Short mmCIF file of C-alpha atoms in Angstrom, two decimals:
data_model
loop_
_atom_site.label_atom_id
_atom_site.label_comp_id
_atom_site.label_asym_id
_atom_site.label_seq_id
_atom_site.Cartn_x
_atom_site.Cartn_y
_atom_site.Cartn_z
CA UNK A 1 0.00 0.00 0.00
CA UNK A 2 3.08 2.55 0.82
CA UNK A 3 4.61 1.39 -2.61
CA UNK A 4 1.29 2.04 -4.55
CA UNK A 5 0.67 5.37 -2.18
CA UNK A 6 4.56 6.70 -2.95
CA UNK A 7 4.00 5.35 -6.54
CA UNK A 8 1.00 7.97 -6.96
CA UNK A 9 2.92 10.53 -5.51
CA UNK A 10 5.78 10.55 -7.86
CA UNK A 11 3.49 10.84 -10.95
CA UNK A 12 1.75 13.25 -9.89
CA UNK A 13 5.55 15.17 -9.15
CA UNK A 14 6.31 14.17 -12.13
CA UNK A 15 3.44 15.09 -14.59
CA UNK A 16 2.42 11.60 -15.78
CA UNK A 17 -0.41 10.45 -13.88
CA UNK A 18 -3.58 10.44 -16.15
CA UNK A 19 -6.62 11.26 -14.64
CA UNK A 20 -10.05 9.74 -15.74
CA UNK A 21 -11.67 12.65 -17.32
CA UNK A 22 -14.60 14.18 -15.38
CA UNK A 23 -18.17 13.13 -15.71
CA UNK A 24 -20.07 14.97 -18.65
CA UNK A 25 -23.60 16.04 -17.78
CA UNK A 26 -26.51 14.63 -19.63
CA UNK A 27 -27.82 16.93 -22.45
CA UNK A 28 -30.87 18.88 -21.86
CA UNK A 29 -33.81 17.06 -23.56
CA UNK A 30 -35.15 19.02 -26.41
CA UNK A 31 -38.09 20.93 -25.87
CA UNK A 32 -41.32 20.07 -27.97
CA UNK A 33 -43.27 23.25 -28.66
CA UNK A 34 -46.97 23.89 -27.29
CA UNK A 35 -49.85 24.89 -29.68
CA UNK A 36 -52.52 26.20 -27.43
CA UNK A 37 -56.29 26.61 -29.20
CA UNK A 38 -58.80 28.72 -27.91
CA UNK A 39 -62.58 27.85 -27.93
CA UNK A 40 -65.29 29.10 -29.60
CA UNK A 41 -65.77 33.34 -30.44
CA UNK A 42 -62.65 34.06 -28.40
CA UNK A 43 -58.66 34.39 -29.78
CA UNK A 44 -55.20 33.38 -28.97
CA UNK A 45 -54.96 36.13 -25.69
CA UNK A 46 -57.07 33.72 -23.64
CA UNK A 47 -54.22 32.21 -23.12
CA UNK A 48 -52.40 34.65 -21.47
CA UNK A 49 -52.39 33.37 -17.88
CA UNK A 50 -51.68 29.28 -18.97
CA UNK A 51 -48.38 30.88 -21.14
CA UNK A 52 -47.05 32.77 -17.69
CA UNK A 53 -47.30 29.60 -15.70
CA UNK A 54 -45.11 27.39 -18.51
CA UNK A 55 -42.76 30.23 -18.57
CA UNK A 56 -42.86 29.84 -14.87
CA UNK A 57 -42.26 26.05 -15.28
CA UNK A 58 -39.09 26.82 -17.92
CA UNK A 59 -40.81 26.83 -20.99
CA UNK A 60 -38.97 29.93 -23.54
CA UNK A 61 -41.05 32.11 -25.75
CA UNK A 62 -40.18 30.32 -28.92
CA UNK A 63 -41.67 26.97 -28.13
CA UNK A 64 -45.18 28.79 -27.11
CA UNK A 65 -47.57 29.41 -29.92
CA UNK A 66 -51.23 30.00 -30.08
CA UNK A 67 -53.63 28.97 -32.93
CA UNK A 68 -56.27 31.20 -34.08
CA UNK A 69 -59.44 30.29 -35.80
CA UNK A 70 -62.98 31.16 -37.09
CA UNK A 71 -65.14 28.74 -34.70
CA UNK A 72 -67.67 29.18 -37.09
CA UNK A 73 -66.04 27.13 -39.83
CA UNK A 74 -66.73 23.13 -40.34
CA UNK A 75 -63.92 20.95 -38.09
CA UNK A 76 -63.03 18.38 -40.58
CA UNK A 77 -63.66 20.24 -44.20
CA UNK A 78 -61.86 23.69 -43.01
CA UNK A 79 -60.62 23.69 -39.74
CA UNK A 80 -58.65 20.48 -39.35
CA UNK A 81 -56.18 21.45 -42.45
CA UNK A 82 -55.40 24.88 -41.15
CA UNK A 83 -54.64 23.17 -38.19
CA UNK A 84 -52.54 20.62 -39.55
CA UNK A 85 -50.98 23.65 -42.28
CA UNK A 86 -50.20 25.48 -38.55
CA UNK A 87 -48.36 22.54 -36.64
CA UNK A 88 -46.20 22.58 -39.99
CA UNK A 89 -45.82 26.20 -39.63
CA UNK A 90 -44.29 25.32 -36.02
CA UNK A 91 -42.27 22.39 -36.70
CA UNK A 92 -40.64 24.37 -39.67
CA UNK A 93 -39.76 27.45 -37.52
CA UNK A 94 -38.57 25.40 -34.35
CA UNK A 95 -37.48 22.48 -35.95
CA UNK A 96 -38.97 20.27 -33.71
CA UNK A 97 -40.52 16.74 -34.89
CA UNK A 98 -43.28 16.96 -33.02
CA UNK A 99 -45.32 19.08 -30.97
CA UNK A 100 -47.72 19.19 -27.75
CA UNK A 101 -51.31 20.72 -28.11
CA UNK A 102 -53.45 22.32 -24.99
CA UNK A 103 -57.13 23.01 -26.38
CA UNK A 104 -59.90 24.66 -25.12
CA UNK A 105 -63.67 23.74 -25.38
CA UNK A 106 -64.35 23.66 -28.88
CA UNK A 107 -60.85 24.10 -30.14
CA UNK A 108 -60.20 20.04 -28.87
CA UNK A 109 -62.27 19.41 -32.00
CA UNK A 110 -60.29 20.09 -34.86
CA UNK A 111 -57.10 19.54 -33.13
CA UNK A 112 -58.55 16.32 -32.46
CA UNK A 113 -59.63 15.47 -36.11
CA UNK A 114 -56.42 16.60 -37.24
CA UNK A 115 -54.70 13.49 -34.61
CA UNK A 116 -56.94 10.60 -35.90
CA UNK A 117 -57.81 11.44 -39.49
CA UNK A 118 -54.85 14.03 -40.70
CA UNK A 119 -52.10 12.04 -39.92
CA UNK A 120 -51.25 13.78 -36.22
CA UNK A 121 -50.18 10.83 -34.53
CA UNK A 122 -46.65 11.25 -35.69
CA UNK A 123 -46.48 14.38 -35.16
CA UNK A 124 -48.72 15.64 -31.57
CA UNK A 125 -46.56 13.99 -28.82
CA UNK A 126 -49.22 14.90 -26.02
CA UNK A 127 -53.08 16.44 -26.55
CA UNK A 128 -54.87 18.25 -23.59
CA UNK A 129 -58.43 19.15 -24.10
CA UNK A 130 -59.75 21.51 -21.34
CA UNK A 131 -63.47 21.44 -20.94
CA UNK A 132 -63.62 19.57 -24.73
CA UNK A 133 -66.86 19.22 -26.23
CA UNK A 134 -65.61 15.40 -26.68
CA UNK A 135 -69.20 13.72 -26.99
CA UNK A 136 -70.78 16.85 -27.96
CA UNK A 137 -72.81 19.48 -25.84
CA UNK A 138 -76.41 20.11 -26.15
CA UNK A 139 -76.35 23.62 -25.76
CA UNK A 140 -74.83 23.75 -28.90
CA UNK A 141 -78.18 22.95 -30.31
CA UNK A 142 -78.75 26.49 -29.61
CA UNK A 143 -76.80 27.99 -32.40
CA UNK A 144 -76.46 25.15 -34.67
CA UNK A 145 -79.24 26.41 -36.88
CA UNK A 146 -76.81 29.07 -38.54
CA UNK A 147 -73.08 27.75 -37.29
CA UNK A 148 -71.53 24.92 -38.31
CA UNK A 149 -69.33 25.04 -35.90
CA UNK A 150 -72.38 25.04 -33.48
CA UNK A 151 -73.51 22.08 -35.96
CA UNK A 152 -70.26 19.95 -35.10
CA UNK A 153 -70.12 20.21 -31.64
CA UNK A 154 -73.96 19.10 -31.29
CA UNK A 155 -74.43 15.18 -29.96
CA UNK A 156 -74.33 12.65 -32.60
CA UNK A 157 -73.20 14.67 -35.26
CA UNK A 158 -70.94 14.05 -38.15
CA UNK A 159 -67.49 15.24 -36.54
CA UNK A 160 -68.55 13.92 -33.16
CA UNK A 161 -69.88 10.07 -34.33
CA UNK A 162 -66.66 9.79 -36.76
CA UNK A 163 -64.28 11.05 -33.67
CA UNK A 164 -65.99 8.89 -31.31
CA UNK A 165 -65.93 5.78 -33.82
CA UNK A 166 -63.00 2.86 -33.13
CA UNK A 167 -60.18 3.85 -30.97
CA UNK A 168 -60.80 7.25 -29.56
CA UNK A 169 -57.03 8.30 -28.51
CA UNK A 170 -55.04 6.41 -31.87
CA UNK A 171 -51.58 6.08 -32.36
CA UNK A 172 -48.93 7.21 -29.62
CA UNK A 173 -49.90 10.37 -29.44
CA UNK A 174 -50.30 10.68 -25.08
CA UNK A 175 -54.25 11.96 -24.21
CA UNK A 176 -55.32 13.81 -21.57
CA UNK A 177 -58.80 15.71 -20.74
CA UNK A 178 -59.70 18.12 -17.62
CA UNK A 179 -63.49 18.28 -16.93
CA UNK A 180 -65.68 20.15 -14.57
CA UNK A 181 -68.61 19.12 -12.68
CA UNK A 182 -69.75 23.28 -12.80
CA UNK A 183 -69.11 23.50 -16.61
CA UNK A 184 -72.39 25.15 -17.78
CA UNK A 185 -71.13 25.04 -21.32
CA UNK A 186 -70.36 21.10 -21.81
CA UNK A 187 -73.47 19.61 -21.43
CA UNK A 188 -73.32 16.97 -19.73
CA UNK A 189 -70.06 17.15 -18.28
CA UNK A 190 -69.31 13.68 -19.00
CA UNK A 191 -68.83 14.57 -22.61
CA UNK A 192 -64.98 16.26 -21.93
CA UNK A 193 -63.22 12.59 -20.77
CA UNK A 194 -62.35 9.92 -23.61
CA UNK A 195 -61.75 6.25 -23.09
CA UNK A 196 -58.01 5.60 -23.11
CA UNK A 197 -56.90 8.97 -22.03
CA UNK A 198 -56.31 10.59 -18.54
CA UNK A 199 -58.99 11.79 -17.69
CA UNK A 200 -58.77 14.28 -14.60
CA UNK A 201 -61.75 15.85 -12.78
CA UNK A 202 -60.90 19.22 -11.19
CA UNK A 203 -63.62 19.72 -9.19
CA UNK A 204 -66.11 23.08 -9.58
CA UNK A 205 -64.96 25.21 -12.29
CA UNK A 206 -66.79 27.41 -14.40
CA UNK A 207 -65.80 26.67 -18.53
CA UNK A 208 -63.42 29.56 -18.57
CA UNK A 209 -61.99 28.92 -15.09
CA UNK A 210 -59.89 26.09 -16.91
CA UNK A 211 -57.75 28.87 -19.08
CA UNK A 212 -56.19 30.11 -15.90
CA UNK A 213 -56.72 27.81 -12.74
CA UNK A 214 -53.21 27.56 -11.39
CA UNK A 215 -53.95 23.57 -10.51
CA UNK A 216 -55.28 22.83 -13.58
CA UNK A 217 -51.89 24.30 -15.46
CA UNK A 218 -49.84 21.96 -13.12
CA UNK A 219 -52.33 19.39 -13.96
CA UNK A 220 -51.08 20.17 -17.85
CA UNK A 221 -47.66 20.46 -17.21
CA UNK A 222 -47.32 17.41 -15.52
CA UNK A 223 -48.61 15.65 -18.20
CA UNK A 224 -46.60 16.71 -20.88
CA UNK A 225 -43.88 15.74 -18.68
CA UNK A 226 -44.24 12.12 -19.22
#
C-alpha cells in the first residue's frame, strides 16, 4: 500500500499520472413546442395566464404558440387542415418533430380530427383538451341552426360520431382531458373525458376557469412531462 501510495505521488511530481476525465452532464432534452387553441368566439390572448405559468415552469417564448381560428367554420372540411398547415408552420420554424397541443372547449375538436384522421399521430406527442366538447354538448343545439361550428359540436353529429368511432385516442400520441362538474357550457359534463386517455376531474370550475386555474396548469404540465 506505501509502494502504490509513494508510486501515486511521484506521478503526480512528475506530470504523468492520467486522470479519468470528469463526468459529462446529460444533455438537456429538447423541448417540444406547445400549440394552445382557444374555444369558440374568443382568440389566442385567452391564453395569457396558462403561457405565464409554462414560462414559470421553464418553458422559452419560442416553443409557445397560439392557434387562431374562425369557430364558425366546419372541423373536418376547413378547420382540421389549417390546423394541420399550422403545426407545420411550427415544426418548420422550431425544428422540432413533433409538438404538444393544450385546447380549449371547442378548439379540442379540430385539433382532435387533425390526430386521428390528418395524420397527427406522428407528429402531436401529447393532446390536452380543457373542458372539450368530446361527446358533444347540447347547448350547442342552440346555435347550430346558422353555425356549423355550433352544428359539429352538437351530440351525434358528423365530426362527433366519426371522432368517437374505433379507438378514440389512436396512435402514440399521449391523451389527456380536464373536466368540470360546474361547466355550464359542456353539457353533460361527462362529454370532456375519452376512453383511453387521462382523464382528470378538477372539481367546480366554471368553462373559462380552466384557461387560468393555477392547478389545472400543473395538472397540464405534468402531463406533458411524461
Amino acid at each position: 500500500m506505501r509502494l502504490a501510495t509513494a508510486a501515486t505521488a511521484l506521478a503526480l511530481l512528475t506530470g504523468t499520472l492520467t486522470l479519468a476525465p470528469a463526468a459529462q452532464a446529460a444533455p438537456a432534452p429538447t423541448p417540444v413546442p406547445v400549440v394552445f387553441v382557444h374555444g369558440r368566439n374568443a382568440d389566442p390572448g385567452v391564453w395569457g395566464t396558462m403561457k405565464d405559468r409554462f414560462r414559470q415552469a421553464g418553458y422559452p417564448d419560442g416553443d409557445l404558440f397560439a392557434w387562431g381560428y374562425d369557430s364558425s367554420q366546419s372541423t373536418n372540411e376547413v378547420l382540421a387542415g389549417q390546423f394541420a398547415a399550422y403545426v407545420d408552420s411550427v415544426r418548420a420554424q422550431t425544428g422540432a418533430a413533433q409538438v404538444d397541443i393544450v385546447a380549449h372547449s371547442q378548439g379540442s375538436l379540430p385539433t382532435r380530427w387533425y390526430v386521428k384522421f390528418g395524420g397527427g399521430t406522428q407528429v402531436v406527442r401529447h393532446w390536452v383538451s380543457l373542458g372539450g366538447p368530446n361527446h358533444g354538448t347540447s347547448l350547442a343545439w342552440a346555435c347550430s341552426i346558422w353555425d356549423q361550428g355550433c352544428r359539429d359540436m352538437t351530440p351525434n353529429s358528423y365530426v362527433e360520431s366519426h371522432l368517437a368511432s374505433g379507438n378514440e385516442t389512436p396512435g402514440p400520441t399521449q391523451y389527456a382531458t380536464f373536466w368540470s362538474d360546474c361547466d355550464g357550457f359542456i353539457l353533460p359534463n361527462s362529454s370532456v373525458p375519452l376512453s383511453g386517455a387521462v382523464n382528470t376531474d378538477v372539481g367546480c370550475l366554471a368553462h373559462n376557469d380552466l384557461l387560468t386555474d393555477a392547478p389545472t396548469a400543473d395538472g397540464v404540465l405534468n402531463f406533458l412531462k411524461q
